[in-house]
Amino acid sequence: MSLTRRLIVCLDVRRGRVVKGVRFEGLRDVGDPVELAERYERDGADEIVFLDIGATHEERGTMLDLARRTAERLFIPLTIGGGIRTVDDMANALRAGADKVGVNSAAVQRPEIMTEGARRFGAQCIVASIDAKRDGDSWRVYTSGARVRTELDAVDWARECVARGAGEILLTSIDKDGARTGYDLELTLAVSRAVSVPVIASGGAGIAAHVRDVIVNGGADAALVAGIVHDGVETVTGLKLALHQAGIPVRMVA
Amino acid sequence: MRITLFDYGAGNLHSLAKALRGEGRNVRLETDARAAVDTDVLVLPGVGAFEPAARALEGGRDAMRDAIAAGLPCLGICLGMQLMFEASDEGDGAGLGVFGGRVTRLRTPRIPQIGWNTIDDTNDPLFGRARLETAYYANSFVCRPLDESVVTAWSTHEGDRFPAAVRAGTVVGVQFHPEKSSAPGLAFVHEYLNLISNP
């Protein structure tokens, strides 16, 4: 047999609470991160991502405390992203209880952070988080919570991240995020073909068929979901079952 | 039961420490390799790279190897399993050499291997009792034992078949992360500790 395809649940966290917005805006409170993470594990989520969308210094401390509390109760991998600026930030997040760290804006500003992190902690815990938006025939990289446009081409940038030491790519389509009309299959396919590390597709999940499509037709190793499971539009159990029934190898919980 | 988690100074040990805890079990972290063997069970965790870990082991390598040879139960996880072997292509330094063989890079284009993989061809009842059929991996390197009879389960990543687990008595090495493999992973850890309590 071989690796199963993963379903990853992302929790946007601000001031210790899970929030969800549409296209990076309009935040609503959806619950307690530790309780939600545990519930998703029971339902069969393969991983949890905490994305720290508060950017201030004191909020970093809240996130590390949250990581500590979560790691003692969660027994599937936990990735922490958002606000990771330095290799010391990575060390603090990993030490607190994260298994992997996501870097986004800091990697664009200083790509060496990925190399240094991979050397110190191993490539398997460095996740390059890329927010991409369609721009003509290609996709442009945005940073700072999708607010700042860069000159980077998303596919080229993904390749460079891997060359620099990233062990995974978390690829979010800004166009699709929160819209629930399906993942950006073309973007996902272009990136998954360009790199040799696992690609996690993010942004756009509305129904189970979207998750299946991004794995079958987008070449994604993993699909990230947020809003649809927080709102109860779909359940993690239901999504995993749909993947299983579509003939995709997934881990099923008893 | 005194359980000692050898801390190489890299990464998250919270989940593993939590997974090891239970009624009548005292879990402590130890950064000194020589002091780490004063325990009932030694656990070598799986976070970090081979070279710095081998360096952390250096002063106490002989003491650790001797204690294991004299019957100290030991559970090695991921990098911890790799440290039970002689050496690694990942970096310089010597492992414990409890098992003969080297650690080499996975022979596949897509590395690291990150995700849940199936546990195949197991001949160790620990897996059946724990119902551990799919486990979480995050690794680029795997162990290549000289004597394959120590292998108690296999996994395959894109055509490269590698040991998921090795065992010699109460010395068990696993390439996956039981502490990240949800309920069946935790059950595996508990079955291992039960095995030591009731040999």
mmCIF file of N, CA, C and O in Angstrom, chain A residues 24-74:
data_model
loop_
_atom_site.group_PDB
_atom_site.id
_atom_site.type_symbol
_atom_site.label_atom_id
_atom_site.label_comp_id
_atom_site.label_asym_id
_atom_site.label_seq_id
_atom_site.Cartn_x
_atom_site.Cartn_y
_atom_site.Cartn_z
ATOM 1 N N PHE A 24 -10.764 36.245 3.620
ATOM 2 C CA PHE A 24 -9.874 36.930 4.544
ATOM 3 C C PHE A 24 -10.525 38.102 5.290
ATOM 4 O O PHE A 24 -9.876 38.884 5.934
ATOM 5 N N GLU A 25 -11.846 38.260 5.188
ATOM 6 C CA GLU A 25 -12.508 39.379 5.873
ATOM 7 C C GLU A 25 -13.775 38.928 6.599
ATOM 8 O O GLU A 25 -14.270 37.836 6.385
ATOM 9 N N GLY A 26 -14.329 39.785 7.429
ATOM 10 C CA GLY A 26 -15.609 39.542 8.093
ATOM 11 C C GLY A 26 -15.571 38.390 9.086
ATOM 12 O O GLY A 26 -16.161 37.336 8.854
ATOM 13 N N LEU A 27 -14.896 38.573 10.222
ATOM 14 C CA LEU A 27 -14.658 37.459 11.142
ATOM 15 C C LEU A 27 -15.846 37.162 12.065
ATOM 16 O O LEU A 27 -16.481 38.057 12.586
ATOM 17 N N ARG A 28 -16.098 35.867 12.259
ATOM 18 C CA ARG A 28 -17.126 35.404 13.206
ATOM 19 C C ARG A 28 -16.477 34.397 14.148
ATOM 20 O O ARG A 28 -15.626 33.626 13.725
ATOM 21 N N ASP A 29 -16.960 34.361 15.399
ATOM 22 C CA ASP A 29 -16.444 33.400 16.380
ATOM 23 C C ASP A 29 -17.077 32.029 16.120
ATOM 24 O O ASP A 29 -18.275 31.922 15.977
ATOM 25 N N VAL A 30 -16.251 30.972 16.022
ATOM 26 C CA VAL A 30 -16.837 29.637 15.840
ATOM 27 C C VAL A 30 -16.507 28.651 16.957
ATOM 28 O O VAL A 30 -16.997 27.533 16.923
ATOM 29 N N GLY A 31 -15.691 29.041 17.944
ATOM 30 C CA GLY A 31 -15.532 28.137 19.072
ATOM 31 C C GLY A 31 -14.144 28.068 19.677
ATOM 32 O O GLY A 31 -13.248 28.828 19.325
ATOM 33 N N ASP A 32 -13.989 27.113 20.612
ATOM 34 C CA ASP A 32 -12.743 26.904 21.334
ATOM 35 C C ASP A 32 -11.815 25.996 20.524
ATOM 36 O O ASP A 32 -12.212 24.896 20.137
ATOM 37 N N PRO A 33 -10.584 26.429 20.268
ATOM 38 C CA PRO A 33 -9.688 25.665 19.401
ATOM 39 C C PRO A 33 -9.393 24.239 19.885
ATOM 40 O O PRO A 33 -9.397 23.314 19.083
ATOM 41 N N VAL A 34 -9.155 24.086 21.195
ATOM 42 C CA VAL A 34 -8.779 22.759 21.682
ATOM 43 C C VAL A 34 -9.954 21.790 21.542
ATOM 44 O O VAL A 34 -9.792 20.672 21.040
ATOM 45 N N GLU A 35 -11.141 22.247 21.941
ATOM 46 C CA GLU A 35 -12.325 21.387 21.845
ATOM 47 C C GLU A 35 -12.635 21.019 20.401
ATOM 48 O O GLU A 35 -12.943 19.868 20.086
ATOM 49 N N LEU A 36 -12.536 22.019 19.520
ATOM 50 C CA LEU A 36 -12.825 21.754 18.107
ATOM 51 C C LEU A 36 -11.807 20.786 17.519
ATOM 52 O O LEU A 36 -12.165 19.850 16.810
ATOM 53 N N ALA A 37 -10.529 21.006 17.843
ATOM 54 C CA ALA A 37 -9.476 20.138 17.303
ATOM 55 C C ALA A 37 -9.708 18.693 17.744
ATOM 56 O O ALA A 37 -9.601 17.764 16.945
ATOM 57 N N GLU A 38 -10.040 18.521 19.024
ATOM 58 C CA GLU A 38 -10.301 17.164 19.534
ATOM 59 C C GLU A 38 -11.492 16.518 18.839
ATOM 60 O O GLU A 38 -11.478 15.334 18.540
ATOM 61 N N ARG A 39 -12.531 17.322 18.618
ATOM 62 C CA ARG A 39 -13.723 16.780 17.967
ATOM 63 C C ARG A 39 -13.393 16.343 16.535
ATOM 64 O O ARG A 39 -13.797 15.276 16.082
ATOM 65 N N TYR A 40 -12.611 17.160 15.841
ATOM 66 C CA TYR A 40 -12.257 16.806 14.466
ATOM 67 C C TYR A 40 -11.363 15.560 14.432
ATOM 68 O O TYR A 40 -11.453 14.756 13.507
ATOM 69 N N GLU A 41 -10.500 15.411 15.435
ATOM 70 C CA GLU A 41 -9.689 14.183 15.489
ATOM 71 C C GLU A 41 -10.601 12.960 15.624
ATOM 72 O O GLU A 41 -10.435 11.976 14.911
ATOM 73 N N ARG A 42 -11.556 13.047 16.527
ATOM 74 C CA ARG A 42 -12.491 11.923 16.730
ATOM 75 C C ARG A 42 -13.246 11.607 15.442
ATOM 76 O O ARG A 42 -13.510 10.448 15.133
ATOM 77 N N ASP A 43 -13.585 12.638 14.687
ATOM 78 C CA ASP A 43 -14.334 12.447 13.437
ATOM 79 C C ASP A 43 -13.475 11.895 12.302
ATOM 80 O O ASP A 43 -14.004 11.553 11.250
ATOM 81 N N GLY A 44 -12.141 11.891 12.497
ATOM 82 C CA GLY A 44 -11.279 11.318 11.468
ATOM 83 C C GLY A 44 -10.404 12.301 10.718
ATOM 84 O O GLY A 44 -9.802 11.945 9.700
ATOM 85 N N ALA A 45 -10.327 13.550 11.200
ATOM 86 C CA ALA A 45 -9.400 14.504 10.561
ATOM 87 C C ALA A 45 -7.982 13.937 10.655
ATOM 88 O O ALA A 45 -7.607 13.349 11.669
ATOM 89 N N ASP A 46 -7.208 14.114 9.595
ATOM 90 C CA ASP A 46 -5.850 13.565 9.577
ATOM 91 C C ASP A 46 -4.831 14.524 10.169
ATOM 92 O O ASP A 46 -3.758 14.102 10.588
ATOM 93 N N GLU A 47 -5.158 15.799 10.173
ATOM 94 C CA GLU A 47 -4.269 16.810 10.748
ATOM 95 C C GLU A 47 -5.093 18.032 11.099
ATOM 96 O O GLU A 47 -6.174 18.228 10.553
ATOM 97 N N ILE A 48 -4.493 18.861 11.965
ATOM 98 C CA ILE A 48 -5.112 20.130 12.318
ATOM 99 C C ILE A 48 -4.107 21.244 12.027
ATOM 100 O O ILE A 48 -2.906 21.091 12.284
ATOM 101 N N VAL A 49 -4.605 22.347 11.482
ATOM 102 C CA VAL A 49 -3.780 23.543 11.303
ATOM 103 C C VAL A 49 -4.389 24.666 12.138
ATOM 104 O O VAL A 49 -5.594 24.918 12.048
ATOM 105 N N PHE A 50 -3.573 25.301 12.953
ATOM 106 C CA PHE A 50 -3.983 26.547 13.610
ATOM 107 C C PHE A 50 -3.313 27.675 12.860
ATOM 108 O O PHE A 50 -2.084 27.739 12.786
ATOM 109 N N LEU A 51 -4.130 28.553 12.309
ATOM 110 C CA LEU A 51 -3.584 29.702 11.604
ATOM 111 C C LEU A 51 -3.830 30.937 12.462
ATOM 112 O O LEU A 51 -4.982 31.319 12.692
ATOM 113 N N ASP A 52 -2.742 31.508 12.957
ATOM 114 C CA ASP A 52 -2.833 32.670 13.842
ATOM 115 C C ASP A 52 -3.068 33.907 12.990
ATOM 116 O O ASP A 52 -2.172 34.372 12.292
ATOM 117 N N ILE A 53 -4.283 34.427 13.038
ATOM 118 C CA ILE A 53 -4.564 35.582 12.182
ATOM 119 C C ILE A 53 -4.494 36.897 12.957
ATOM 120 O O ILE A 53 -4.710 37.959 12.403
ATOM 121 N N GLY A 54 -4.178 36.815 14.238
ATOM 122 C CA GLY A 54 -3.854 38.028 14.997
ATOM 123 C C GLY A 54 -2.355 38.217 14.865
ATOM 124 O O GLY A 54 -1.616 37.244 14.862
ATOM 125 N N ALA A 55 -1.909 39.425 14.699
ATOM 126 C CA ALA A 55 -0.495 39.595 14.365
ATOM 127 C C ALA A 55 0.341 40.189 15.487
ATOM 128 O O ALA A 55 1.553 40.258 15.389
ATOM 129 N N THR A 56 -0.291 40.592 16.589
ATOM 130 C CA THR A 56 0.456 41.332 17.597
ATOM 131 C C THR A 56 1.302 40.401 18.461
ATOM 132 O O THR A 56 1.069 39.201 18.515
ATOM 133 N N HIS A 57 2.253 41.022 19.128
ATOM 134 C CA HIS A 57 3.210 40.278 19.926
ATOM 135 C C HIS A 57 2.538 39.500 21.062
ATOM 136 O O HIS A 57 2.840 38.332 21.284
ATOM 137 N N GLU A 58 1.595 40.163 21.766
ATOM 138 C CA GLU A 58 0.953 39.472 22.906
ATOM 139 C C GLU A 58 0.100 38.304 22.433
ATOM 140 O O GLU A 58 -0.039 37.303 23.122
ATOM 141 N N GLU A 59 -0.434 38.416 21.211
ATOM 142 C CA GLU A 59 -1.227 37.310 20.679
ATOM 143 C C GLU A 59 -0.351 36.082 20.375
ATOM 144 O O GLU A 59 -0.825 34.965 20.389
ATOM 145 N N ARG A 60 0.940 36.311 20.102
ATOM 146 C CA ARG A 60 1.853 35.181 19.890
ATOM 147 C C ARG A 60 1.921 34.319 21.140
ATOM 148 O O ARG A 60 1.917 33.108 21.067
ATOM 149 N N GLY A 61 2.008 34.982 22.290
ATOM 150 C CA GLY A 61 2.072 34.250 23.554
ATOM 151 C C GLY A 61 0.823 33.420 23.769
ATOM 152 O O GLY A 61 0.894 32.272 24.203
ATOM 153 N N THR A 62 -0.335 33.987 23.419
ATOM 154 C CA THR A 62 -1.600 33.265 23.536
ATOM 155 C C THR A 62 -1.572 32.014 22.671
ATOM 156 O O THR A 62 -2.026 30.947 23.063
ATOM 157 N N MET A 63 -1.002 32.148 21.458
ATOM 158 C CA MET A 63 -0.941 31.024 20.535
ATOM 159 C C MET A 63 -0.049 29.904 21.074
ATOM 160 O O MET A 63 -0.392 28.730 20.968
ATOM 161 N N LEU A 64 1.084 30.266 21.670
ATOM 162 C CA LEU A 64 1.987 29.242 22.201
ATOM 163 C C LEU A 64 1.335 28.505 23.363
ATOM 164 O O LEU A 64 1.457 27.284 23.487
ATOM 165 N N ASP A 65 0.621 29.247 24.193
ATOM 166 C CA ASP A 65 -0.095 28.633 25.300
ATOM 167 C C ASP A 65 -1.164 27.674 24.771
ATOM 168 O O ASP A 65 -1.340 26.562 25.273
ATOM 169 N N LEU A 66 -1.830 28.113 23.717
ATOM 170 C CA LEU A 66 -2.850 27.279 23.080
ATOM 171 C C LEU A 66 -2.219 26.007 22.499
ATOM 172 O O LEU A 66 -2.772 24.912 22.629
ATOM 173 N N ALA A 67 -1.050 26.153 21.869
ATOM 174 C CA ALA A 67 -0.352 24.991 21.298
ATOM 175 C C ALA A 67 -0.035 23.978 22.393
ATOM 176 O O ALA A 67 -0.214 22.775 22.221
ATOM 177 N N ARG A 68 0.424 24.483 23.533
ATOM 178 C CA ARG A 68 0.760 23.609 24.661
ATOM 179 C C ARG A 68 -0.461 22.823 25.136
ATOM 180 O O ARG A 68 -0.395 21.611 25.315
ATOM 181 N N ARG A 69 -1.558 23.530 25.309
ATOM 182 C CA ARG A 69 -2.776 22.865 25.791
ATOM 183 C C ARG A 69 -3.292 21.862 24.756
ATOM 184 O O ARG A 69 -3.783 20.796 25.103
ATOM 185 N N THR A 70 -3.173 22.217 23.481
ATOM 186 C CA THR A 70 -3.675 21.340 22.426
ATOM 187 C C THR A 70 -2.832 20.075 22.315
ATOM 188 O O THR A 70 -3.359 18.976 22.188
ATOM 189 N N ALA A 71 -1.505 20.239 22.376
ATOM 190 C CA ALA A 71 -0.601 19.096 22.184
ATOM 191 C C ALA A 71 -0.828 18.015 23.233
ATOM 192 O O ALA A 71 -0.564 16.841 22.984
ATOM 193 N N GLU A 72 -1.316 18.398 24.401
ATOM 194 C CA GLU A 72 -1.552 17.394 25.438
ATOM 195 C C GLU A 72 -2.855 16.640 25.230
ATOM 196 O O GLU A 72 -3.119 15.648 25.891
ATOM 197 N N ARG A 73 -3.665 17.132 24.318
ATOM 198 C CA ARG A 73 -4.966 16.480 24.109
ATOM 199 C C ARG A 73 -5.171 15.990 22.684
ATOM 200 O O ARG A 73 -6.103 15.229 22.414
ATOM 201 N N LEU A 74 -4.329 16.447 21.778
ATOM 202 C CA LEU A 74 -4.500 16.100 20.368
ATOM 203 C C LEU A 74 -3.430 15.084 19.979
ATOM 204 O O LEU A 74 -2.249 15.302 20.236
#
